[in-house]
PDB file of C-alpha atoms in Angstrom:
ATOM      1  CA  UNK A 125     112.683  69.344 128.819  1.00  0.00           C
ATOM      2  CA  UNK A 126     114.563  70.895 131.770  1.00  0.00           C
ATOM      3  CA  UNK A 127     117.609  72.171 129.836  1.00  0.00           C
ATOM      4  CA  UNK A 128     120.355  73.383 132.204  1.00  0.00           C
ATOM      5  CA  UNK A 129     119.581  73.098 135.917  1.00  0.00           C
ATOM      6  CA  UNK A 130     121.623  74.854 138.598  1.00  0.00           C
ATOM      7  CA  UNK A 131     121.437  74.457 142.348  1.00  0.00           C
ATOM      8  CA  UNK A 132     121.211  76.255 144.669  1.00  0.00           C
ATOM      9  CA  UNK A 133     119.529  79.457 143.437  1.00  0.00           C
ATOM     10  CA  UNK A 134     120.757  81.522 146.382  1.00  0.00           C
ATOM     11  CA  UNK A 135     123.549  81.041 148.894  1.00  0.00           C
ATOM     12  CA  UNK A 136     125.153  83.110 151.644  1.00  0.00           C
ATOM     13  CA  UNK A 137     128.576  82.084 152.889  1.00  0.00           C
ATOM     14  CA  UNK A 138     130.987  83.401 155.461  1.00  0.00           C
ATOM     15  CA  UNK A 139     134.559  84.122 154.434  1.00  0.00           C
ATOM     16  CA  UNK A 140     136.573  80.914 154.445  1.00  0.00           C
ATOM     17  CA  UNK A 141     133.638  78.546 154.042  1.00  0.00           C
ATOM     18  CA  UNK A 142     133.494  76.132 151.135  1.00  0.00           C
ATOM     19  CA  UNK A 143     130.681  75.095 148.876  1.00  0.00           C
ATOM     20  CA  UNK A 144     129.919  73.394 145.573  1.00  0.00           C
ATOM     21  CA  UNK A 145     127.606  74.736 142.899  1.00  0.00           C
ATOM     22  CA  UNK A 146     125.895  71.988 140.948  1.00  0.00           C
ATOM     23  CA  UNK A 147     124.975  72.024 137.262  1.00  0.00           C
ATOM     24  CA  UNK A 148     123.295  69.382 135.131  1.00  0.00           C
ATOM     25  CA  UNK A 149     122.070  69.400 131.540  1.00  0.00           C
ATOM     26  CA  UNK A 150     119.769  66.925 129.841  1.00  0.00           C
ATOM     27  CA  UNK A 151     120.477  67.874 126.204  1.00  0.00           C
ATOM     28  CA  UNK A 152     123.400  65.456 125.727  1.00  0.00           C
ATOM     29  CA  UNK A 153     125.741  68.404 125.141  1.00  0.00           C
ATOM     30  CA  UNK A 154     129.462  67.734 125.206  1.00  0.00           C
ATOM     31  CA  UNK A 155     130.678  71.232 126.220  1.00  0.00           C
ATOM     32  CA  UNK A 156     129.868  72.871 129.543  1.00  0.00           C
ATOM     33  CA  UNK A 157     130.892  76.212 131.050  1.00  0.00           C
ATOM     34  CA  UNK A 158     130.908  78.191 134.281  1.00  0.00           C
ATOM     35  CA  UNK A 159     130.623  81.994 134.132  1.00  0.00           C
ATOM     36  CA  UNK A 160     130.373  84.707 136.717  1.00  0.00           C
ATOM     37  CA  UNK A 161     128.480  87.938 136.090  1.00  0.00           C
ATOM     38  CA  UNK A 162     129.338  91.127 137.941  1.00  0.00           C
ATOM     39  CA  UNK A 163     127.972  94.669 137.454  1.00  0.00           C
ATOM     40  CA  UNK A 164     130.148  96.587 135.022  1.00  0.00           C
ATOM     41  CA  UNK A 165     132.306  93.527 134.262  1.00  0.00           C
ATOM     42  CA  UNK A 166     129.970  91.503 132.117  1.00  0.00           C
ATOM     43  CA  UNK A 167     130.185  87.726 131.857  1.00  0.00           C
ATOM     44  CA  UNK A 168     133.573  86.199 132.545  1.00  0.00           C
ATOM     45  CA  UNK A 169     134.507  82.577 131.969  1.00  0.00           C
ATOM     46  CA  UNK A 170     135.768  80.723 135.029  1.00  0.00           C
ATOM     47  CA  UNK A 171     136.275  77.186 133.686  1.00  0.00           C
ATOM     48  CA  UNK A 172     134.984  75.106 130.859  1.00  0.00           C
ATOM     49  CA  UNK A 173     134.871  71.469 129.817  1.00  0.00           C
ATOM     50  CA  UNK A 174     135.003  70.639 126.127  1.00  0.00           C
ATOM     51  CA  UNK A 175     134.081  67.014 126.751  1.00  0.00           C
ATOM     52  CA  UNK A 176     133.656  64.496 129.528  1.00  0.00           C
ATOM     53  CA  UNK A 177     136.949  64.048 131.361  1.00  0.00           C
ATOM     54  CA  UNK A 178     138.510  67.360 130.303  1.00  0.00           C
ATOM     55  CA  UNK A 179     138.527  70.781 131.949  1.00  0.00           C
ATOM     56  CA  UNK A 180     140.305  74.041 131.095  1.00  0.00           C
ATOM     57  CA  UNK A 181     140.807  77.380 132.783  1.00  0.00           C
ATOM     58  CA  UNK A 182     138.990  80.451 131.583  1.00  0.00           C
ATOM     59  CA  UNK A 183     139.672  84.121 132.322  1.00  0.00           C
ATOM     60  CA  UNK A 184     139.193  84.066 136.100  1.00  0.00           C
ATOM     61  CA  UNK A 185     139.930  80.565 137.496  1.00  0.00           C
ATOM     62  CA  UNK A 186     141.709  81.550 140.724  1.00  0.00           C
ATOM     63  CA  UNK A 187     139.894  80.402 143.845  1.00  0.00           C
ATOM     64  CA  UNK A 188     137.767  77.842 141.996  1.00  0.00           C
ATOM     65  CA  UNK A 189     137.921  74.176 141.072  1.00  0.00           C
ATOM     66  CA  UNK A 190     135.684  72.177 138.774  1.00  0.00           C
ATOM     67  CA  UNK A 191     134.707  68.573 138.188  1.00  0.00           C
ATOM     68  CA  UNK A 192     133.138  67.125 135.079  1.00  0.00           C
ATOM     69  CA  UNK A 193     131.533  64.216 136.853  1.00  0.00           C
ATOM     70  CA  UNK A 194     129.986  62.737 133.711  1.00  0.00           C
ATOM     71  CA  UNK A 195     128.553  64.056 130.462  1.00  0.00           C
ATOM     72  CA  UNK A 196     125.554  65.599 132.238  1.00  0.00           C
ATOM     73  CA  UNK A 197     127.124  67.210 135.286  1.00  0.00           C
ATOM     74  CA  UNK A 198     129.715  69.952 135.796  1.00  0.00           C
ATOM     75  CA  UNK A 199     130.270  71.269 139.318  1.00  0.00           C
ATOM     76  CA  UNK A 200     132.087  74.381 140.554  1.00  0.00           C
ATOM     77  CA  UNK A 201     133.737  74.386 143.968  1.00  0.00           C
ATOM     78  CA  UNK A 202     134.843  77.300 146.110  1.00  0.00           C
ATOM     79  CA  UNK A 203     137.359  75.901 148.596  1.00  0.00           C
ATOM     80  CA  UNK A 204     137.709  79.006 150.766  1.00  0.00           C
ATOM     81  CA  UNK A 205     135.183  81.673 149.847  1.00  0.00           C
ATOM     82  CA  UNK A 206     136.228  85.329 149.725  1.00  0.00           C
ATOM     83  CA  UNK A 207     134.076  88.485 149.487  1.00  0.00           C
ATOM     84  CA  UNK A 208     135.482  89.042 145.968  1.00  0.00           C
ATOM     85  CA  UNK A 209     133.626  85.900 144.924  1.00  0.00           C
ATOM     86  CA  UNK A 210     130.263  87.500 145.602  1.00  0.00           C
ATOM     87  CA  UNK A 211     128.613  87.277 142.213  1.00  0.00           C
ATOM     88  CA  UNK A 212     125.963  85.606 140.102  1.00  0.00           C
ATOM     89  CA  UNK A 213     127.193  82.305 138.707  1.00  0.00           C
ATOM     90  CA  UNK A 214     125.865  80.786 135.497  1.00  0.00           C
ATOM     91  CA  UNK A 215     126.347  77.346 134.059  1.00  0.00           C
ATOM     92  CA  UNK A 216     125.939  76.853 130.321  1.00  0.00           C
ATOM     93  CA  UNK A 217     126.196  74.059 127.776  1.00  0.00           C
ATOM     94  CA  UNK A 218     126.290  73.519 124.036  1.00  0.00           C
ATOM     95  CA  UNK A 219     126.875  70.847 121.476  1.00  0.00           C
ATOM     96  CA  UNK A 220     130.103  71.054 119.517  1.00  0.00           C
ATOM     97  CA  UNK A 221     131.610  69.042 116.690  1.00  0.00           C
ATOM     98  CA  UNK A 222     132.150  69.123 112.959  1.00  0.00           C
ATOM     99  CA  UNK A 223     128.698  67.664 112.366  1.00  0.00           C
ATOM    100  CA  UNK A 224     126.925  70.260 114.495  1.00  0.00           C
ATOM    101  CA  UNK A 225     125.100  72.994 112.600  1.00  0.00           C
ATOM    102  CA  UNK A 226     123.765  75.002 115.506  1.00  0.00           C
ATOM    103  CA  UNK A 227     126.101  75.649 118.424  1.00  0.00           C
ATOM    104  CA  UNK A 228     123.732  77.798 120.458  1.00  0.00           C
ATOM    105  CA  UNK A 229     124.727  78.192 124.093  1.00  0.00           C
ATOM    106  CA  UNK A 230     122.078  77.308 126.687  1.00  0.00           C
ATOM    107  CA  UNK A 231     122.209  78.857 130.154  1.00  0.00           C
ATOM    108  CA  UNK A 232     120.917  77.875 133.559  1.00  0.00           C
ATOM    109  CA  UNK A 233     118.978  80.372 135.670  1.00  0.00           C
ATOM    110  CA  UNK A 234     121.948  81.243 137.866  1.00  0.00           C
ATOM    111  CA  UNK A 235     123.116  81.095 141.473  1.00  0.00           C
ATOM    112  CA  UNK A 236     123.300  84.315 143.447  1.00  0.00           C
ATOM    113  CA  UNK A 237     126.177  83.955 145.906  1.00  0.00           C
ATOM    114  CA  UNK A 238     127.026  86.375 148.687  1.00  0.00           C
ATOM    115  CA  UNK A 239     130.209  85.995 150.717  1.00  0.00           C
ATOM    116  CA  UNK A 240     130.241  87.997 153.931  1.00  0.00           C
TER     117      UNK A 240
ATOM    118  CA  UNK B 127     142.392  88.443 122.752  1.00  0.00           C
ATOM    119  CA  UNK B 128     138.924  89.061 121.350  1.00  0.00           C
ATOM    120  CA  UNK B 129     137.286  92.223 122.705  1.00  0.00           C
ATOM    121  CA  UNK B 130     133.542  92.714 122.266  1.00  0.00           C
ATOM    122  CA  UNK B 131     131.994  96.153 122.727  1.00  0.00           C
ATOM    123  CA  UNK B 132     128.352  97.196 122.965  1.00  0.00           C
ATOM    124  CA  UNK B 133     127.498 100.880 123.058  1.00  0.00           C
ATOM    125  CA  UNK B 134     125.441 102.436 124.555  1.00  0.00           C
ATOM    126  CA  UNK B 135     125.163 100.568 127.835  1.00  0.00           C
ATOM    127  CA  UNK B 136     121.535 101.641 128.207  1.00  0.00           C
ATOM    128  CA  UNK B 137     118.838 103.116 125.992  1.00  0.00           C
ATOM    129  CA  UNK B 138     115.117 103.860 126.018  1.00  0.00           C
ATOM    130  CA  UNK B 139     112.777 103.901 123.047  1.00  0.00           C
ATOM    131  CA  UNK B 140     109.037 104.567 122.666  1.00  0.00           C
ATOM    132  CA  UNK B 141     106.843 101.600 121.932  1.00  0.00           C
ATOM    133  CA  UNK B 142     106.516 100.958 118.208  1.00  0.00           C
ATOM    134  CA  UNK B 143     109.932 102.267 117.239  1.00  0.00           C
ATOM    135  CA  UNK B 144     112.482  99.985 115.654  1.00  0.00           C
ATOM    136  CA  UNK B 145     115.387  99.057 117.922  1.00  0.00           C
ATOM    137  CA  UNK B 146     118.924  98.992 116.579  1.00  0.00           C
ATOM    138  CA  UNK B 147     121.648  97.500 118.777  1.00  0.00           C
ATOM    139  CA  UNK B 148     125.287  97.438 117.744  1.00  0.00           C
ATOM    140  CA  UNK B 149     128.108  95.063 118.595  1.00  0.00           C
ATOM    141  CA  UNK B 150     131.735  95.445 117.556  1.00  0.00           C
ATOM    142  CA  UNK B 151     134.594  92.962 117.895  1.00  0.00           C
ATOM    143  CA  UNK B 152     138.333  93.318 117.403  1.00  0.00           C
ATOM    144  CA  UNK B 153     139.325  89.978 115.827  1.00  0.00           C
ATOM    145  CA  UNK B 154     137.553  89.188 112.563  1.00  0.00           C
ATOM    146  CA  UNK B 155     138.584  85.493 112.585  1.00  0.00           C
ATOM    147  CA  UNK B 156     135.306  84.448 114.137  1.00  0.00           C
ATOM    148  CA  UNK B 157     133.503  81.128 113.960  1.00  0.00           C
ATOM    149  CA  UNK B 158     130.086  82.453 114.917  1.00  0.00           C
ATOM    150  CA  UNK B 159     128.310  85.284 116.727  1.00  0.00           C
ATOM    151  CA  UNK B 160     125.293  85.031 119.009  1.00  0.00           C
ATOM    152  CA  UNK B 161     122.812  87.524 120.368  1.00  0.00           C
ATOM    153  CA  UNK B 162     121.287  86.794 123.778  1.00  0.00           C
ATOM    154  CA  UNK B 163     118.502  88.287 125.854  1.00  0.00           C
ATOM    155  CA  UNK B 164     118.657  88.504 129.640  1.00  0.00           C
ATOM    156  CA  UNK B 165     115.741  89.462 131.840  1.00  0.00           C
ATOM    157  CA  UNK B 166     116.427  90.729 135.395  1.00  0.00           C
ATOM    158  CA  UNK B 167     117.354  87.899 137.743  1.00  0.00           C
ATOM    159  CA  UNK B 168     117.335  85.339 134.953  1.00  0.00           C
ATOM    160  CA  UNK B 169     119.771  83.455 132.784  1.00  0.00           C
ATOM    161  CA  UNK B 170     120.585  84.256 129.177  1.00  0.00           C
ATOM    162  CA  UNK B 171     118.473  83.064 126.277  1.00  0.00           C
ATOM    163  CA  UNK B 172     119.999  82.701 122.821  1.00  0.00           C
ATOM    164  CA  UNK B 173     118.045  84.723 120.246  1.00  0.00           C
ATOM    165  CA  UNK B 174     120.012  84.339 117.048  1.00  0.00           C
ATOM    166  CA  UNK B 175     123.238  82.658 115.968  1.00  0.00           C
ATOM    167  CA  UNK B 176     125.069  83.744 112.818  1.00  0.00           C
ATOM    168  CA  UNK B 177     127.776  81.532 111.357  1.00  0.00           C
ATOM    169  CA  UNK B 178     130.847  83.296 110.001  1.00  0.00           C
ATOM    170  CA  UNK B 179     129.805  82.386 106.442  1.00  0.00           C
ATOM    171  CA  UNK B 180     126.389  84.057 106.857  1.00  0.00           C
ATOM    172  CA  UNK B 181     125.437  87.723 106.484  1.00  0.00           C
ATOM    173  CA  UNK B 182     122.240  87.676 108.537  1.00  0.00           C
ATOM    174  CA  UNK B 183     119.709  85.642 110.469  1.00  0.00           C
ATOM    175  CA  UNK B 184     116.039  86.360 111.057  1.00  0.00           C
ATOM    176  CA  UNK B 185     113.507  85.176 113.593  1.00  0.00           C
ATOM    177  CA  UNK B 186     110.132  86.892 113.714  1.00  0.00           C
ATOM    178  CA  UNK B 187     110.663  90.579 114.497  1.00  0.00           C
ATOM    179  CA  UNK B 188     114.380  90.029 115.075  1.00  0.00           C
ATOM    180  CA  UNK B 189     117.079  90.355 112.451  1.00  0.00           C
ATOM    181  CA  UNK B 190     120.802  90.149 113.065  1.00  0.00           C
ATOM    182  CA  UNK B 191     123.429  91.093 110.500  1.00  0.00           C
ATOM    183  CA  UNK B 192     127.131  90.328 110.449  1.00  0.00           C
ATOM    184  CA  UNK B 193     129.962  92.182 108.729  1.00  0.00           C
ATOM    185  CA  UNK B 194     133.120  90.255 109.579  1.00  0.00           C
ATOM    186  CA  UNK B 195     135.509  92.506 107.719  1.00  0.00           C
ATOM    187  CA  UNK B 196     134.487  95.562 109.707  1.00  0.00           C
ATOM    188  CA  UNK B 197     134.043  93.620 112.951  1.00  0.00           C
ATOM    189  CA  UNK B 198     130.385  94.530 113.432  1.00  0.00           C
ATOM    190  CA  UNK B 199     127.017  92.983 114.054  1.00  0.00           C
ATOM    191  CA  UNK B 200     123.656  94.692 114.374  1.00  0.00           C
ATOM    192  CA  UNK B 201     120.491  93.404 116.013  1.00  0.00           C
ATOM    193  CA  UNK B 202     117.269  94.930 114.699  1.00  0.00           C
ATOM    194  CA  UNK B 203     114.014  94.546 116.598  1.00  0.00           C
ATOM    195  CA  UNK B 204     111.062  95.745 114.554  1.00  0.00           C
ATOM    196  CA  UNK B 205     108.109  97.568 116.104  1.00  0.00           C
ATOM    197  CA  UNK B 206     109.373  97.351 119.686  1.00  0.00           C
ATOM    198  CA  UNK B 207     107.014  96.352 122.500  1.00  0.00           C
ATOM    199  CA  UNK B 208     107.266  96.806 126.289  1.00  0.00           C
ATOM    200  CA  UNK B 209     107.937  93.066 126.514  1.00  0.00           C
ATOM    201  CA  UNK B 210     111.188  93.649 124.605  1.00  0.00           C
ATOM    202  CA  UNK B 211     112.589  95.474 127.635  1.00  0.00           C
ATOM    203  CA  UNK B 212     115.642  93.488 128.692  1.00  0.00           C
ATOM    204  CA  UNK B 213     119.419  93.412 128.398  1.00  0.00           C
ATOM    205  CA  UNK B 214     120.772  92.209 125.055  1.00  0.00           C
ATOM    206  CA  UNK B 215     124.236  90.685 124.901  1.00  0.00           C
ATOM    207  CA  UNK B 216     126.449  89.895 121.958  1.00  0.00           C
ATOM    208  CA  UNK B 217     128.977  87.035 122.103  1.00  0.00           C
ATOM    209  CA  UNK B 218     131.645  85.928 119.648  1.00  0.00           C
ATOM    210  CA  UNK B 219     133.356  82.566 119.250  1.00  0.00           C
ATOM    211  CA  UNK B 220     136.680  82.564 117.428  1.00  0.00           C
ATOM    212  CA  UNK B 221     138.024  79.919 115.069  1.00  0.00           C
ATOM    213  CA  UNK B 222     139.756  77.075 116.887  1.00  0.00           C
ATOM    214  CA  UNK B 223     138.430  78.260 120.238  1.00  0.00           C
ATOM    215  CA  UNK B 224     135.592  76.658 122.168  1.00  0.00           C
ATOM    216  CA  UNK B 225     134.937  79.786 124.245  1.00  0.00           C
ATOM    217  CA  UNK B 226     132.698  82.810 123.762  1.00  0.00           C
ATOM    218  CA  UNK B 227     133.734  86.391 124.427  1.00  0.00           C
ATOM    219  CA  UNK B 228     130.802  88.483 125.667  1.00  0.00           C
ATOM    220  CA  UNK B 229     130.031  92.150 125.400  1.00  0.00           C
ATOM    221  CA  UNK B 230     128.656  93.897 128.490  1.00  0.00           C
ATOM    222  CA  UNK B 231     125.224  94.282 126.973  1.00  0.00           C
ATOM    223  CA  UNK B 232     122.690  96.956 126.026  1.00  0.00           C
ATOM    224  CA  UNK B 233     120.006  97.513 128.662  1.00  0.00           C
ATOM    225  CA  UNK B 234     116.841  98.384 126.740  1.00  0.00           C
ATOM    226  CA  UNK B 235     113.649  99.949 128.073  1.00  0.00           C
ATOM    227  CA  UNK B 236     110.656 100.207 125.747  1.00  0.00           C
ATOM    228  CA  UNK B 237     108.334 102.951 126.999  1.00  0.00           C
ATOM    229  CA  UNK B 238     104.609 102.303 126.549  1.00  0.00           C
TER     230      UNK B 238
END
């Protein structure tokens, strides 16, 4: 059981370049999330998707776009990368709903992104 | 806005001692609280989840308690081992909100 899979694991970009971080989960979860983790700042929510076809902004959405392609996949796009976007990015997923007893959040292994 | 605090940021304990990690939150209208472990260069792994109606959860050497009225949770790790060295994060989900607010974590080193 793969859980939450993120690609790539590492990426170096030049300022102004664009890229898409991919995330897929095989647990049939309906909610998916993108976080960034920075030293001293903790985990901050960028965007989330409560269900297929919906997306919402988190704490730090500026400079990012997302797509919930289907129930399994949730991608994060940087249209014009900036040095301030150097960070470790995590995708996560969980099941939600009135019938759900355990809403544990499952994380991918992260993407380390450097913008020069 | 929910604020989650974990103090101290880092601590060291000798092997065999019990670990006590504290988490405080400002808004008591929570839906659940989770404790996570993060190893260097890795993602987060959920250790325990406590629903708002529960007082504690246990898994092996781990026990997490929840006091909603005082806005506190405590993670106890009994008889610590070097393999327990990691960063432990607390996260809270509020009622009517599908998002988690994270603390910045406690970086723990267990000294052999």
